[in-house]
Amino acid sequence: MTTQSPPGPRGLPFVGNTHQWARDPCDFRERCAEEYGRVVNYEIIGWDAYMLTDPDDVKRVLEDTETFPKHESSIDKLREIVGEGLLTSEGDRWERQREAIQPAFFMSHIENYADIMVSRTEDTVERWRDGGTVDLREEMTRTTLEILVESMFGEDIDLEARGIYEAVEAMQGPLEPQNQPITFLAPDWAPVPFLRRANRAHDHLESQIFDILAERRRADTDREDLLAMLLDADAEMDDEQIRDEMLTFLFAGHETTALTLTYIWDLLSRNPDAETRLHEELADVVDERPTIEDVFEFEYAEAVVKEAMRLYPPAHEIRRSPAEAVTFGDYAVPEESLLVMPTWVLHRDERFWDDSEEFRPERWLGDERRGRPEYAYFPFGGGPRRCIGQQFAMTEAQLVLATMAQEWTLTRDYDDLELSAGVTLQPKGDVPVTTERR
Ligand code: HEM
């Protein structure tokens, strides 16, 4: 079979397509997919990129971690922030860590976390006033961080007093969309304020983590959370490895769910019929406060979460790199190039989604949900490196949503949600909403 180079947009000398991509990465990729089809070649920040738009090609890549390990651009900078944890390790080391950590995410454990999810949400809404204004994204981020820390590392960890919330925010600074170009181009020691803040935050979190570790070792507890798995003698992890895993979960385990919840509220406020249908289900299923049993019964609430992640996947693309030269159909892709699996593009592809721009949770119910290729939808990735927190996040999003929606309506104090695509897909700027008691 003769092979050919995949087509793609013409770039400029030195910068390639970086300037087109940086303006709006999601729009750039969508236009490229429409114009060039199955495999699209472009160049960004010096990387020779190949975007795959066929779900079967995405499946092949995500399910074969040996031929397609992670790309340097998705792990090098992260390693500087969270060290060598589950998100950034490869090969045998990754396999051992995944095996040690997996039990913390068995369904039996998630059932135990459900009460924490509801309780911490109740703390959040207790602070709200009827007719008051809050920043939606900040409220969701604080709530999901509280839930993560208590579920994974133990109760009685006061995030406020320990300065953990602020430090986690600062630690993520270098990967915020507007900071990324500097982060990738400047050396670590460069006198850039957000890099300095991130370094200080890292040191602060490290000392807090070692404190929490010491406290857990002194405590007499039978908790079976993530920290218990990390400390288990069979896991054979030293304190540095445990620190890296804890940093990894602080980094990966709350912001994406907070973003999902932010998008859910935005979409519900624009789609009153969907909001009404959600309330009907809540009235039908939930007794007083939502429980894990209710989550097993929810259909519409689950569909709302899935549909929000279809339109606004927090992980808007996934990156890999072929360890050898490969072909997709008759298109040749060279060794060590950057392979892009564009979640955003496939989630809005009209081949698989009618009226793809419309928020319609109904597409996840009954017969409508059948007949799509497996990888037309992959908000949590796929294959062996699929998100370890998928069940946790799905349960959490439904319980937080149900607990809040039972008593509160959130009205937008902004017009449109402008988005910005860095490592995650984020709203640009504040997201003010008015909290109204129902
Ligand atoms: C809506 C919420 C979430 C989304 C959209 C999401 C998305 C993803 C995606 C796409 C990946 C795969 C990345 C890749 O293949 O390169 C991933 C991996 C990961 N996620 Fe999530 N995630 C979410 C919530 C969570 C939660 C709640 C946790 C932990 C409590 C978590 C922890 C992780 C970890 C540790 C990995 C690395 C897994 C590995 O490589 O073995 N995530 N996530």
Coordinates of C-alpha atoms and ligand atoms in Angstrom, one line a residue:
M1 CA 0.0 0.0 0.0
T2 CA 1.4 3.4 -0.9
T3 CA 1.2 5.9 1.9
Q4 CA 0.9 9.7 1.8
S5 CA 1.3 12.6 4.2
P6 CA -2.0 13.7 5.7
P7 CA -3.3 17.1 4.5
G8 CA -3.6 20.2 6.7
P9 CA -3.7 24.0 6.9
R10 CA -0.7 25.9 5.5
G11 CA 1.4 27.4 8.2
L12 CA 3.9 30.2 8.5
P13 CA 7.7 29.9 8.6
F14 CA 9.0 29.2 12.2
V15 CA 5.6 29.4 13.9
G16 CA 3.7 26.9 11.8
N17 CA 0.0 27.1 12.7
T18 CA 0.6 28.2 16.3
H19 CA -1.0 31.7 15.7
Q20 CA -4.2 30.1 14.2
W21 CA -4.4 27.5 16.9
A22 CA -3.8 29.9 19.8
R23 CA -6.6 32.2 18.8
D24 CA -9.2 29.5 19.5
P25 CA -7.9 25.9 19.7
C26 CA -11.4 24.3 19.6
D27 CA -12.6 26.3 16.6
F28 CA -9.2 25.7 14.8
R29 CA -9.5 21.9 15.3
E30 CA -13.2 21.9 14.2
R31 CA -12.5 23.8 11.0
C32 CA -9.5 21.5 10.2
A33 CA -11.6 18.4 10.8
E34 CA -14.3 19.7 8.4
E35 CA -11.9 20.7 5.7
Y36 CA -9.3 17.8 5.8
G37 CA -11.1 14.8 7.2
R38 CA -9.7 11.6 8.8
V39 CA -6.1 12.7 9.7
V40 CA -5.0 16.4 9.8
N41 CA -1.4 17.6 10.0
Y42 CA -0.5 20.9 11.5
E43 CA 2.4 22.4 13.5
I44 CA 2.0 24.1 16.9
I45 CA 4.8 25.4 19.2
G46 CA 7.3 23.4 17.2
W47 CA 5.4 20.1 17.4
D48 CA 4.5 18.2 14.3
A49 CA 0.8 17.4 15.1
Y50 CA -1.6 14.8 13.6
M51 CA -5.2 15.1 14.6
L52 CA -7.4 12.0 14.4
T53 CA -11.1 12.4 13.7
D54 CA -12.2 8.8 13.1
P55 CA -13.5 7.2 16.4
D56 CA -11.9 3.9 15.4
D57 CA -8.5 5.5 15.1
V58 CA -9.0 7.1 18.5
K59 CA -9.9 3.7 20.0
R60 CA -6.8 2.1 18.4
V61 CA -4.5 4.8 19.9
L62 CA -6.0 5.0 23.4
E63 CA -6.2 1.2 23.9
D64 CA -2.6 0.5 22.9
T65 CA -0.4 2.3 25.4
E66 CA 2.7 0.5 24.3
T67 CA 2.7 1.8 20.8
F68 CA 1.2 5.1 21.9
P69 CA 2.6 6.4 25.1
K70 CA 1.8 10.0 26.4
H71 CA 3.4 12.9 24.5
E72 CA 6.1 15.0 26.2
S73 CA 3.8 18.1 26.0
S74 CA 1.2 16.5 28.2
I75 CA 3.6 15.3 30.9
D76 CA 6.8 17.2 31.1
K77 CA 5.4 20.4 32.6
L78 CA 3.0 18.5 34.7
R79 CA 5.9 16.5 36.2
E80 CA 7.4 19.7 37.4
I81 CA 4.2 20.4 39.3
V82 CA 3.0 17.1 40.6
G83 CA 6.1 14.9 40.2
E84 CA 5.9 11.3 39.1
G85 CA 2.3 10.2 40.0
L86 CA -0.3 8.2 38.2
L87 CA -1.0 11.0 35.6
T88 CA 2.6 11.4 34.6
S89 CA 4.3 8.0 34.9
E90 CA 4.6 5.3 32.2
G91 CA 5.3 1.6 31.9
D92 CA 5.9 -0.7 34.9
R93 CA 5.9 2.1 37.4
W94 CA 2.5 3.4 36.2
E95 CA 1.1 -0.2 36.2
R96 CA 2.2 -0.8 39.8
Q97 CA 0.7 2.5 41.0
R98 CA -2.6 2.0 39.1
E99 CA -2.9 -1.4 40.7
A100 CA -2.2 -0.1 44.2
I101 CA -4.6 2.9 43.9
Q102 CA -7.5 1.3 42.0
P103 CA -9.3 -0.2 45.0
A104 CA -9.9 3.3 46.4
F105 CA -12.3 3.7 43.4
F106 CA -14.2 0.4 43.6
M107 CA -17.9 1.1 43.7
S108 CA -18.1 -0.1 47.3
H109 CA -15.8 2.8 48.3
I110 CA -17.6 5.3 46.1
E111 CA -20.8 4.4 48.0
N112 CA -19.0 5.6 51.2
Y113 CA -17.9 8.8 49.6
A114 CA -21.5 9.7 48.6
D115 CA -22.4 11.1 52.1
I116 CA -19.3 13.3 52.0
M117 CA -20.3 14.6 48.6
V118 CA -23.8 15.6 49.9
S119 CA -22.5 17.0 53.2
R120 CA -19.8 19.2 51.7
T121 CA -22.4 20.5 49.2
E122 CA -24.7 21.3 52.0
D123 CA -21.9 23.4 53.6
T124 CA -21.6 25.4 50.4
V125 CA -25.3 26.2 50.0
E126 CA -25.5 27.1 53.7
R127 CA -23.3 30.1 52.9
W128 CA -25.6 31.2 50.1
R129 CA -28.1 34.0 50.6
D130 CA -31.5 34.3 48.8
G131 CA -30.8 37.0 46.2
G132 CA -27.1 37.0 46.8
T133 CA -24.3 36.8 44.1
V134 CA -21.6 34.2 44.0
D135 CA -18.9 33.2 41.5
L136 CA -20.2 29.9 40.1
R137 CA -16.9 28.4 39.2
E138 CA -15.3 29.3 42.5
E139 CA -18.2 27.8 44.5
M140 CA -18.0 24.6 42.4
T141 CA -14.2 24.4 42.8
R142 CA -14.2 24.9 46.6
T143 CA -16.9 22.3 46.9
T144 CA -15.2 19.6 44.8
L145 CA -11.9 20.2 46.5
E146 CA -13.5 19.8 49.9
I147 CA -15.1 16.6 48.7
L148 CA -11.9 15.2 47.2
V149 CA -9.7 15.9 50.2
E150 CA -12.1 14.4 52.7
S151 CA -12.9 11.4 50.5
M152 CA -9.3 10.6 49.6
F153 CA -7.1 11.8 52.5
G154 CA -9.4 11.9 55.6
E155 CA -11.8 14.0 57.6
D156 CA -10.9 17.0 59.7
I157 CA -8.5 18.5 57.2
D158 CA -9.3 22.2 57.3
L159 CA -8.5 23.5 53.8
E160 CA -9.0 27.1 54.8
A161 CA -6.8 27.0 57.9
R162 CA -4.1 25.0 56.1
G163 CA -4.1 27.3 53.0
I164 CA -4.7 24.3 50.8
Y165 CA -7.3 25.9 48.4
E166 CA -5.2 28.9 47.6
A167 CA -2.1 26.7 47.2
V168 CA -3.8 24.3 44.8
E169 CA -5.1 27.3 42.7
A170 CA -1.6 28.8 42.6
M171 CA 0.0 25.4 41.7
Q172 CA -2.3 25.2 38.6
G173 CA -1.3 28.8 37.5
P174 CA 1.4 27.8 35.0
L175 CA -1.1 25.6 33.1
E176 CA -3.9 28.3 33.0
P177 CA -4.6 29.0 29.3
Q178 CA -3.3 32.5 29.3
N179 CA 0.0 31.5 31.1
Q180 CA 0.8 28.4 29.0
P181 CA 2.9 30.0 26.3
I182 CA 5.2 31.5 28.9
T183 CA 5.2 28.3 30.9
F184 CA 6.4 26.3 27.9
L185 CA 8.9 28.8 26.7
A186 CA 10.5 30.2 29.9
P187 CA 12.9 28.3 32.1
D188 CA 11.7 27.3 35.6
W189 CA 13.8 30.0 37.3
A190 CA 12.5 32.8 35.2
P191 CA 11.3 35.8 37.4
V192 CA 7.7 35.4 36.3
P193 CA 5.2 36.1 39.2
F194 CA 2.9 33.1 38.5
L195 CA 5.9 30.7 38.3
R196 CA 7.2 32.0 41.6
R197 CA 3.8 31.7 43.2
A198 CA 3.5 28.1 41.9
N199 CA 6.8 27.2 43.4
R200 CA 5.9 28.6 46.8
A201 CA 2.5 26.9 46.6
H202 CA 4.2 23.6 45.8
D203 CA 6.5 23.9 48.9
H204 CA 3.5 24.8 51.0
L205 CA 1.5 21.8 49.8
E206 CA 4.4 19.5 50.3
S207 CA 4.7 20.5 53.9
Q208 CA 0.9 20.1 54.4
I209 CA 1.0 16.7 52.8
F210 CA 3.8 15.5 55.0
D211 CA 1.9 16.8 58.0
I212 CA -1.3 14.9 56.9
L213 CA 0.8 11.8 56.4
A214 CA 2.4 12.0 59.9
E215 CA -1.1 12.5 61.4
R216 CA -2.5 9.5 59.6
R217 CA 0.4 7.3 60.8
R218 CA -0.3 8.4 64.4
A219 CA -4.1 7.9 64.1
D220 CA -5.9 4.7 64.9
T221 CA -8.3 4.5 62.0
D222 CA -9.8 1.9 59.8
R223 CA -10.6 4.3 56.9
E224 CA -10.1 2.7 53.5
D225 CA -9.5 5.7 51.4
L226 CA -6.8 6.6 48.9
L227 CA -4.3 7.5 51.6
A228 CA -4.8 4.1 53.2
M229 CA -4.0 2.4 49.8
L230 CA -0.9 4.5 49.4
L231 CA 0.3 3.7 52.9
D232 CA -0.4 0.0 52.6
A233 CA 2.9 -1.9 52.9
D234 CA 2.1 -3.9 49.8
A235 CA 2.1 -0.7 47.7
E236 CA 5.8 -0.3 48.6
M237 CA 5.8 3.5 48.2
D238 CA 8.2 5.8 49.9
D239 CA 7.1 9.2 51.2
E240 CA 8.2 11.0 48.1
Q241 CA 6.1 8.7 45.9
I242 CA 3.1 9.1 48.2
R243 CA 3.6 12.9 48.1
D244 CA 3.6 12.8 44.3
E245 CA 0.3 10.8 44.2
M246 CA -1.3 13.2 46.7
L247 CA -0.3 16.2 44.6
T248 CA -1.5 14.4 41.5
F249 CA -5.0 13.8 43.0
L250 CA -5.1 17.4 44.3
F251 CA -4.4 18.4 40.7
A252 CA -6.5 16.0 38.7
G253 CA -9.3 15.1 41.1
H254 CA -11.5 18.2 41.5
E255 CA -11.1 20.9 38.9
T256 CA -12.6 18.9 36.0
T257 CA -15.7 18.0 38.0
A258 CA -16.0 21.7 39.1
L259 CA -15.9 22.7 35.4
T260 CA -18.5 20.1 34.5
L261 CA -20.8 21.5 37.2
T262 CA -20.2 25.1 36.0
Y263 CA -21.2 24.1 32.5
I264 CA -24.2 22.1 33.7
W265 CA -25.6 25.2 35.6
D266 CA -24.9 27.4 32.6
L267 CA -26.7 25.0 30.2
L268 CA -29.7 24.5 32.6
S269 CA -30.2 28.2 32.9
R270 CA -30.5 28.4 29.1
N271 CA -32.7 25.4 28.8
P272 CA -35.7 25.8 31.1
D273 CA -37.4 22.6 29.8
A274 CA -34.4 20.5 30.8
E275 CA -34.3 22.2 34.2
T276 CA -38.0 21.4 34.7
R277 CA -37.5 17.8 33.8
L278 CA -34.6 17.5 36.1
H279 CA -36.7 18.9 39.0
E280 CA -39.5 16.4 38.2
E281 CA -37.0 13.6 38.5
L282 CA -35.6 14.9 41.8
A283 CA -39.1 15.3 43.3
D284 CA -39.8 11.7 42.2
V285 CA -36.6 10.0 43.4
V286 CA -35.1 11.9 46.3
D287 CA -36.6 11.7 49.7
E288 CA -35.0 14.3 51.9
R289 CA -31.4 14.5 51.0
P290 CA -29.9 12.7 47.9
T291 CA -28.2 9.3 48.5
I292 CA -26.2 6.9 46.5
E293 CA -29.3 4.8 45.9
D294 CA -30.9 7.8 44.3
V295 CA -27.9 8.0 41.9
F296 CA -28.6 4.4 40.8
E297 CA -32.2 5.5 40.0
F298 CA -31.4 8.8 38.3
E299 CA -31.8 8.8 34.5
Y300 CA -32.3 12.4 33.6
A301 CA -29.7 13.8 36.0
E302 CA -27.2 11.4 34.6
A303 CA -28.1 12.4 31.1
V304 CA -27.7 16.1 32.0
V305 CA -24.2 15.4 33.2
K306 CA -23.2 13.4 30.2
E307 CA -24.7 15.9 27.8
A308 CA -22.9 18.8 29.5
M309 CA -19.6 16.9 29.1
R310 CA -20.4 16.2 25.5
L311 CA -20.7 19.9 24.7
Y312 CA -18.0 21.1 27.1
P313 CA -15.5 18.3 27.7
P314 CA -13.2 19.6 30.4
A315 CA -10.4 17.5 28.8
H316 CA -11.0 18.9 25.3
E317 CA -8.2 16.9 23.7
I318 CA -6.0 14.0 24.6
R319 CA -2.4 13.7 23.4
R320 CA -0.2 10.7 22.6
S321 CA 3.0 10.0 20.7
P322 CA 3.7 7.0 18.4
A323 CA 6.8 5.1 19.5
E324 CA 7.2 4.0 15.9
A325 CA 6.1 5.2 12.4
V326 CA 2.4 4.2 12.0
T327 CA -0.4 4.5 9.4
F328 CA -4.0 5.4 9.7
G329 CA -5.6 4.2 6.4
D330 CA -3.1 5.3 3.8
Y331 CA -1.9 8.2 5.9
A332 CA 1.6 8.0 7.3
V333 CA 2.3 9.4 10.8
P334 CA 6.0 9.6 11.9
E335 CA 7.5 8.3 15.1
E336 CA 7.5 10.6 18.1
S337 CA 5.1 13.1 16.5
L338 CA 2.2 14.6 18.5
L339 CA -1.1 12.7 18.0
V340 CA -4.2 14.7 19.0
M341 CA -7.5 13.0 19.9
P342 CA -9.9 16.0 19.7
T343 CA -12.6 15.2 22.2
W344 CA -14.3 18.6 21.5
V345 CA -14.4 17.9 17.7
L346 CA -15.8 14.3 18.0
H347 CA -18.4 15.3 20.6
R348 CA -19.8 17.8 18.1
D349 CA -19.4 15.8 15.0
E350 CA -22.7 15.8 13.0
R351 CA -22.0 12.3 11.8
F352 CA -22.8 11.0 15.3
W353 CA -24.8 13.8 16.9
D354 CA -28.0 15.4 15.3
D355 CA -28.2 19.1 15.9
S356 CA -24.8 18.7 17.7
E357 CA -24.7 22.2 19.1
E358 CA -28.0 21.7 21.0
F359 CA -28.1 20.7 24.7
R360 CA -30.5 17.8 24.6
P361 CA -30.1 15.3 27.5
E362 CA -32.8 13.2 25.9
R363 CA -30.2 11.9 23.5
W364 CA -28.8 9.8 26.3
L365 CA -32.1 8.1 27.1
G366 CA -34.0 5.1 25.6
D367 CA -33.2 4.0 22.0
E368 CA -31.6 7.3 21.1
R369 CA -28.5 6.5 23.1
R370 CA -27.7 3.5 20.8
G371 CA -25.9 3.2 17.5
R372 CA -22.9 5.6 18.0
P373 CA -19.3 4.4 17.7
E374 CA -17.7 3.8 21.1
Y375 CA -15.2 6.7 20.7
A376 CA -17.6 9.3 19.4
Y377 CA -17.8 10.2 23.1
F378 CA -14.8 9.9 25.4
P379 CA -14.8 12.7 28.1
F380 CA -12.8 10.4 30.4
G381 CA -10.4 9.1 27.8
G382 CA -10.2 5.3 27.2
G383 CA -8.1 2.2 27.3
P384 CA -5.8 1.3 30.3
R385 CA -5.3 5.0 31.1
R386 CA -8.9 5.9 31.2
C387 CA -9.7 8.3 34.1
I388 CA -9.5 6.4 37.3
G389 CA -12.0 8.9 38.9
Q390 CA -14.7 8.4 36.3
Q391 CA -17.3 6.7 38.6
F392 CA -16.3 9.1 41.4
A393 CA -16.8 12.1 39.2
M394 CA -20.1 10.9 37.7
T395 CA -21.5 10.2 41.2
E396 CA -20.2 13.5 42.5
A397 CA -21.6 15.6 39.7
Q398 CA -25.1 14.1 40.2
L399 CA -25.1 14.4 44.0
V400 CA -23.8 17.9 44.0
L401 CA -26.3 18.9 41.3
A402 CA -29.2 17.2 43.1
T403 CA -28.3 18.7 46.5
M404 CA -28.0 22.2 45.1
A405 CA -31.0 22.0 42.7
Q406 CA -33.4 20.8 45.3
E407 CA -33.4 24.2 47.0
W408 CA -31.7 26.6 44.8
T409 CA -32.0 28.2 41.4
L410 CA -28.9 29.9 39.9
T411 CA -29.6 32.8 37.5
R412 CA -26.9 34.0 35.2
D413 CA -25.5 37.5 35.7
Y414 CA -23.5 37.2 32.5
D415 CA -24.6 36.7 28.9
D416 CA -22.3 34.2 27.3
L417 CA -19.7 31.9 28.7
E418 CA -16.5 32.7 26.8
L419 CA -14.2 29.7 26.8
S420 CA -10.5 29.3 26.9
A421 CA -8.8 26.0 26.1
G422 CA -5.6 25.3 28.1
V423 CA -4.9 21.9 29.6
T424 CA -8.6 22.0 30.5
L425 CA -11.5 23.9 28.9
Q426 CA -12.3 26.8 31.2
P427 CA -14.5 29.9 31.3
K428 CA -12.6 33.1 30.7
G429 CA -12.9 35.3 33.8
D430 CA -15.6 35.3 36.5
V431 CA -18.9 33.5 36.3
P432 CA -21.3 35.5 38.5
V433 CA -24.7 34.1 39.3
T434 CA -27.6 35.1 41.6
T435 CA -28.6 32.4 44.1
E436 CA -32.4 32.2 44.6
R437 CA -34.1 29.9 47.0
R438 CA -36.8 27.7 45.3
Ligands
HEM1 C1 -15.6 15.3 35.1 C2 -14.5 15.0 35.7 C3 -13.3 14.4 35.1 C4 -12.9 14.4 33.8 C5 -13.6 15.0 32.6 C6 -11.6 13.7 33.7 C7 -10.9 13.4 32.6 C8 -9.8 12.6 32.5 C9 -9.2 12.1 31.3 C10 -9.6 12.5 29.9 C11 -8.1 11.4 31.7 C12 -7.2 10.6 30.7 C13 -6.0 11.5 30.2 C14 -5.2 10.8 29.2 O1 -5.5 9.7 28.8 O2 -4.2 11.4 28.8 C15 -8.0 11.3 33.1 C16 -7.1 10.7 33.8 C17 -7.0 10.7 35.2 N1 -7.9 11.3 36.1 FE1 -9.7 12.2 35.5 N2 -11.3 13.3 35.0 C18 -12.3 13.7 35.9 C19 -12.3 13.5 37.2 C20 -11.4 12.9 38.0 C21 -11.5 12.6 39.4 C22 -12.7 13.0 40.3 C23 -10.3 12.1 39.8 C24 -9.8 11.6 41.1 C25 -10.5 11.6 42.2 C26 -9.4 11.9 38.6 C27 -8.2 11.4 38.5 C28 -7.5 11.1 37.4 C29 -6.2 10.4 37.3 C30 -5.3 10.1 38.5 C31 -5.9 10.2 36.0 C32 -4.7 9.5 35.4 C33 -5.0 8.0 35.3 C34 -3.9 7.1 34.7 O3 -3.2 7.6 33.8 O4 -3.9 6.0 35.1 N3 -10.2 12.4 37.5 N4 -9.1 12.1 33.6

